[in-house]
Amino acid sequence: MAIQANALPPSLITELNEIKRRITALERKPKLGSVNERLPFGSYQSPSLEGTQGAEYTHTLGAINSTGLNQPVLILSIPFHLPQGTSSALDVSVTVWLRDMVTQAKTKEITIDKADDWPAPNNGFTRTITWAWKHPQPIGFDDGQDWKGFAVDYRVNKRVTVDGESLTVGMGNPLLITGVPLGTFIEESSDGNPRVSGALTPTDGSPVTWTG
């Protein structure tokens, strides 16, 4: 004889619904490799960012799938390079920030320009922007989102045209570090603490990790 739902005590129904919700959350958890990951060997020259120059224009490099990630700190780095003229970096500039696509909260902005190029003789080589964001995106089993993500947004402040080609800062694919509990690194911040060639300093006294 089938058991009728209305015959179950309310406490058991609540517990069964909670188990169902947890199973659904586990099913939504991304498989290994489903988040954006930079290849072990990156391109020497990342593509020049697209988009119209101007403070009134916001563009998006892409989105990182964080569904089921359940990580309270977003540790992320993005490679970039400065296009080169005959003797130095070109006068180009972009401003970049991260955005939580659930709450629309944003990190602090960081502006990249020719002053962020490597000194000679390494002009034009790839560097990275690093974030350690204690974000407000909901996580854990209380998260009812079917899909979550973080967007990488930017503005193009300056472009230059060389041989008919419009250039600005070049930027590659993000590298997302997963499995990091809250309080792992000193640099964790509610504004994301964006910085060029940033270090990640473990709070337990382990060796500093350099992101390039």
Tab-separated table of N, CA, C and O in Angstrom, residues 132-191:
chain	number	residue	atom	x	y	z
A	132	ALA	N	41.405	38.366	-5.187
A	132	ALA	CA	41.086	37.460	-4.078
A	132	ALA	C	39.826	38.038	-3.415
A	132	ALA	O	39.903	38.770	-2.430
A	133	TRP	N	38.664	37.689	-3.982
A	133	TRP	CA	37.411	38.373	-3.678
A	133	TRP	C	36.545	37.563	-2.716
A	133	TRP	O	36.093	36.462	-3.063
A	134	LYS	N	36.296	38.132	-1.535
A	134	LYS	CA	35.294	37.581	-0.624
A	134	LYS	C	33.933	38.081	-1.097
A	134	LYS	O	33.408	39.075	-0.600
A	135	HIS	N	33.370	37.383	-2.047
A	135	HIS	CA	32.185	37.837	-2.786
A	135	HIS	C	30.882	37.567	-2.016
A	135	HIS	O	30.859	36.748	-1.072
A	136	PRO	N	29.778	38.232	-2.411
A	136	PRO	CA	28.494	38.026	-1.733
A	136	PRO	C	27.611	36.977	-2.407
A	136	PRO	O	26.456	36.798	-2.004
A	137	GLN	N	28.103	36.275	-3.418
A	137	GLN	CA	27.286	35.299	-4.128
A	137	GLN	C	26.857	34.172	-3.189
A	137	GLN	O	27.680	33.647	-2.442
A	138	PRO	N	25.573	33.779	-3.212
A	138	PRO	CA	25.119	32.704	-2.321
A	138	PRO	C	25.804	31.382	-2.643
A	138	PRO	O	26.020	31.040	-3.802
A	139	ILE	N	26.161	30.639	-1.589
A	139	ILE	CA	26.832	29.344	-1.761
A	139	ILE	C	26.200	28.323	-0.826
A	139	ILE	O	25.381	28.662	0.030
A	140	GLY	N	26.566	27.073	-0.982
A	140	GLY	CA	26.099	26.019	-0.093
A	140	GLY	C	24.708	25.527	-0.451
A	140	GLY	O	24.139	25.865	-1.489
A	141	PHE	N	24.118	24.731	0.418
A	141	PHE	CA	22.835	24.118	0.129
A	141	PHE	C	21.671	25.096	0.243
A	141	PHE	O	20.547	24.776	-0.159
A	142	ASP	N	21.889	26.265	0.803
A	142	ASP	CA	20.846	27.274	0.838
A	142	ASP	C	20.783	28.068	-0.465
A	142	ASP	O	19.978	28.969	-0.612
A	143	ASP	N	21.652	27.742	-1.399
A	143	ASP	CA	21.686	28.417	-2.692
A	143	ASP	C	20.640	27.789	-3.611
A	143	ASP	O	20.741	26.615	-3.959
A	144	GLY	N	19.654	28.577	-3.998
A	144	GLY	CA	18.595	28.064	-4.868
A	144	GLY	C	18.775	28.390	-6.333
A	144	GLY	O	17.865	28.181	-7.139
A	145	GLN	N	19.949	28.894	-6.718
A	145	GLN	CA	20.179	29.290	-8.103
A	145	GLN	C	20.392	28.064	-8.996
A	145	GLN	O	21.136	27.150	-8.653
A	146	ASP	N	19.725	28.042	-10.162
A	146	ASP	CA	19.959	26.980	-11.144
A	146	ASP	C	21.293	27.175	-11.858
A	146	ASP	O	21.895	26.209	-12.336
A	147	TRP	N	21.721	28.410	-11.965
A	147	TRP	CA	23.000	28.716	-12.614
A	147	TRP	C	23.573	29.968	-11.977
A	147	TRP	O	22.858	30.919	-11.661
A	148	LYS	N	24.895	29.963	-11.755
A	148	LYS	CA	25.579	31.126	-11.200
A	148	LYS	C	26.840	31.391	-12.004
A	148	LYS	O	27.394	30.488	-12.639
A	149	GLY	N	27.287	32.629	-11.950
A	149	GLY	CA	28.517	32.940	-12.652
A	149	GLY	C	29.099	34.270	-12.220
A	149	GLY	O	28.450	35.086	-11.547
A	150	PHE	N	30.350	34.481	-12.606
A	150	PHE	CA	31.042	35.756	-12.411
A	150	PHE	C	31.435	36.281	-13.787
A	150	PHE	O	32.028	35.537	-14.588
A	151	ALA	N	31.117	37.530	-14.059
A	151	ALA	CA	31.482	38.149	-15.334
A	151	ALA	C	32.756	38.961	-15.168
A	151	ALA	O	33.003	39.541	-14.105
A	152	VAL	N	33.569	38.971	-16.225
A	152	VAL	CA	34.756	39.828	-16.278
A	152	VAL	C	34.405	41.001	-17.184
A	152	VAL	O	34.298	40.847	-18.401
A	153	ASP	N	34.171	42.165	-16.596
A	153	ASP	CA	33.764	43.352	-17.344
A	153	ASP	C	34.940	44.311	-17.519
A	153	ASP	O	35.874	44.315	-16.712
A	154	TYR	N	34.862	45.138	-18.559
A	154	TYR	CA	35.938	46.110	-18.784
A	154	TYR	C	35.451	47.297	-19.611
A	154	TYR	O	34.419	47.226	-20.281
A	155	ARG	N	36.220	48.369	-19.524
A	155	ARG	CA	36.055	49.546	-20.390
A	155	ARG	C	37.351	49.763	-21.157
A	155	ARG	O	38.441	49.559	-20.609
A	156	VAL	N	37.234	50.188	-22.394
A	156	VAL	CA	38.409	50.556	-23.174
A	156	VAL	C	38.615	52.056	-23.029
A	156	VAL	O	37.795	52.847	-23.493
A	157	ASN	N	39.692	52.459	-22.369
A	157	ASN	CA	39.972	53.882	-22.152
A	157	ASN	C	40.736	54.507	-23.314
A	157	ASN	O	40.472	55.650	-23.690
A	158	LYS	N	41.700	53.750	-23.862
A	158	LYS	CA	42.513	54.281	-24.955
A	158	LYS	C	42.813	53.186	-25.970
A	158	LYS	O	43.124	52.048	-25.606
A	159	ARG	N	42.737	53.553	-27.228
A	159	ARG	CA	43.136	52.697	-28.333
A	159	ARG	C	44.139	53.447	-29.199
A	159	ARG	O	44.188	54.684	-29.181
A	160	VAL	N	44.918	52.693	-29.963
A	160	VAL	CA	45.774	53.293	-30.975
A	160	VAL	C	45.615	52.475	-32.253
A	160	VAL	O	45.286	51.286	-32.209
A	161	THR	N	45.830	53.113	-33.378
A	161	THR	CA	45.747	52.423	-34.662
A	161	THR	C	47.147	52.305	-35.254
A	161	THR	O	47.853	53.303	-35.416
A	162	VAL	N	47.537	51.074	-35.527
A	162	VAL	CA	48.855	50.787	-36.096
A	162	VAL	C	48.653	49.967	-37.370
A	162	VAL	O	48.071	48.877	-37.318
A	163	ASP	N	49.124	50.515	-38.494
A	163	ASP	CA	48.987	49.838	-39.786
A	163	ASP	C	47.545	49.420	-40.051
A	163	ASP	O	47.259	48.310	-40.520
A	164	GLY	N	46.627	50.305	-39.696
A	164	GLY	CA	45.213	50.057	-39.947
A	164	GLY	C	44.528	49.159	-38.927
A	164	GLY	O	43.332	48.889	-39.054
A	165	GLU	N	45.255	48.706	-37.922
A	165	GLU	CA	44.678	47.814	-36.906
A	165	GLU	C	44.508	48.559	-35.584
A	165	GLU	O	45.440	49.171	-35.071
A	166	SER	N	43.283	48.518	-35.043
A	166	SER	CA	42.982	49.181	-33.773
A	166	SER	C	43.397	48.285	-32.612
A	166	SER	O	42.931	47.149	-32.480
A	167	LEU	N	44.291	48.815	-31.754
A	167	LEU	CA	44.853	48.004	-30.675
A	167	LEU	C	44.601	48.637	-29.309
A	167	LEU	O	44.534	49.855	-29.173
A	168	THR	N	44.471	47.760	-28.311
A	168	THR	CA	44.493	48.194	-26.916
A	168	THR	C	45.139	47.058	-26.117
A	168	THR	O	45.823	46.209	-26.684
A	169	VAL	N	44.949	47.039	-24.810
A	169	VAL	CA	45.539	45.994	-23.982
A	169	VAL	C	45.031	44.628	-24.434
A	169	VAL	O	43.843	44.441	-24.683
A	170	GLY	N	45.933	43.664	-24.530
A	170	GLY	CA	45.545	42.296	-24.853
A	170	GLY	C	45.266	41.503	-23.595
A	170	GLY	O	45.943	41.679	-22.582
A	171	MET	N	44.255	40.646	-23.644
A	171	MET	CA	43.877	39.904	-22.446
A	171	MET	C	43.501	38.478	-22.808
A	171	MET	O	42.841	38.240	-23.817
A	172	GLY	N	43.937	37.512	-21.994
A	172	GLY	CA	43.685	36.097	-22.264
A	172	GLY	C	42.619	35.498	-21.375
A	172	GLY	O	41.844	36.197	-20.717
A	173	ASN	N	42.588	34.151	-21.316
A	173	ASN	CA	41.574	33.433	-20.550
A	173	ASN	C	41.900	33.423	-19.058
A	173	ASN	O	43.059	33.279	-18.678
A	174	PRO	N	40.876	33.538	-18.193
A	174	PRO	CA	41.103	33.530	-16.751
A	174	PRO	C	41.598	32.176	-16.244
A	174	PRO	O	41.295	31.125	-16.806
A	175	LEU	N	42.358	32.219	-15.154
A	175	LEU	CA	42.749	31.026	-14.423
A	175	LEU	C	42.057	31.073	-13.069
A	175	LEU	O	42.281	31.996	-12.280
A	176	LEU	N	41.193	30.106	-12.808
A	176	LEU	CA	40.420	30.059	-11.573
A	176	LEU	C	41.023	29.015	-10.631
A	176	LEU	O	41.202	27.861	-11.021
A	177	ILE	N	41.338	29.426	-9.412
A	177	ILE	CA	41.878	28.514	-8.416
A	177	ILE	C	40.736	28.063	-7.511
A	177	ILE	O	40.079	28.881	-6.871
A	178	THR	N	40.461	26.751	-7.480
A	178	THR	CA	39.333	26.230	-6.703
A	178	THR	C	39.814	25.515	-5.448
A	178	THR	O	40.991	25.259	-5.263
A	179	GLY	N	38.849	25.184	-4.588
A	179	GLY	CA	39.169	24.453	-3.369
A	179	GLY	C	39.881	25.285	-2.324
A	179	GLY	O	40.656	24.749	-1.526
A	180	VAL	N	39.614	26.593	-2.310
A	180	VAL	CA	40.294	27.487	-1.368
A	180	VAL	C	39.313	27.924	-0.277
A	180	VAL	O	38.382	28.686	-0.556
A	181	PRO	N	39.481	27.481	0.971
A	181	PRO	CA	38.599	27.912	2.054
A	181	PRO	C	38.807	29.387	2.396
A	181	PRO	O	39.874	29.958	2.138
A	182	LEU	N	37.794	29.976	2.993
A	182	LEU	CA	37.895	31.348	3.478
A	182	LEU	C	39.015	31.454	4.504
A	182	LEU	O	39.153	30.608	5.381
A	183	GLY	N	39.849	32.494	4.359
A	183	GLY	CA	40.941	32.711	5.291
A	183	GLY	C	42.244	32.040	4.909
A	183	GLY	O	43.175	32.006	5.710
A	184	THR	N	42.336	31.535	3.664
A	184	THR	CA	43.563	30.866	3.226
A	184	THR	C	44.685	31.856	2.959
A	184	THR	O	45.846	31.597	3.280
A	185	PHE	N	44.337	33.035	2.361
A	185	PHE	CA	45.354	34.006	1.969
A	185	PHE	C	45.120	35.358	2.640
A	185	PHE	O	43.976	35.793	2.824
A	186	ILE	N	46.213	36.029	2.969
A	186	ILE	CA	46.141	37.339	3.603
A	186	ILE	C	45.482	38.363	2.684
A	186	ILE	O	44.797	39.287	3.143
A	187	GLU	N	45.652	38.195	1.371
A	187	GLU	CA	45.172	39.194	0.402
A	187	GLU	C	43.663	39.168	0.165
A	187	GLU	O	43.139	39.990	-0.580
A	188	GLU	N	42.937	38.245	0.766
A	188	GLU	CA	41.487	38.177	0.588
A	188	GLU	C	40.838	39.486	1.045
A	188	GLU	O	41.184	40.025	2.089
A	189	SER	N	39.868	39.961	0.229
A	189	SER	CA	39.256	41.256	0.530
A	189	SER	C	37.845	41.322	-0.038
A	189	SER	O	37.545	40.684	-1.050
A	190	SER	N	36.999	42.098	0.602
A	190	SER	CA	35.626	42.261	0.125
A	190	SER	C	35.549	43.111	-1.141
A	190	SER	O	34.512	43.153	-1.784
A	191	ASP	N	36.660	43.811	-1.507
A	191	ASP	CA	36.665	44.571	-2.760
A	191	ASP	C	37.462	43.838	-3.856
A	191	ASP	O	37.658	44.364	-4.947
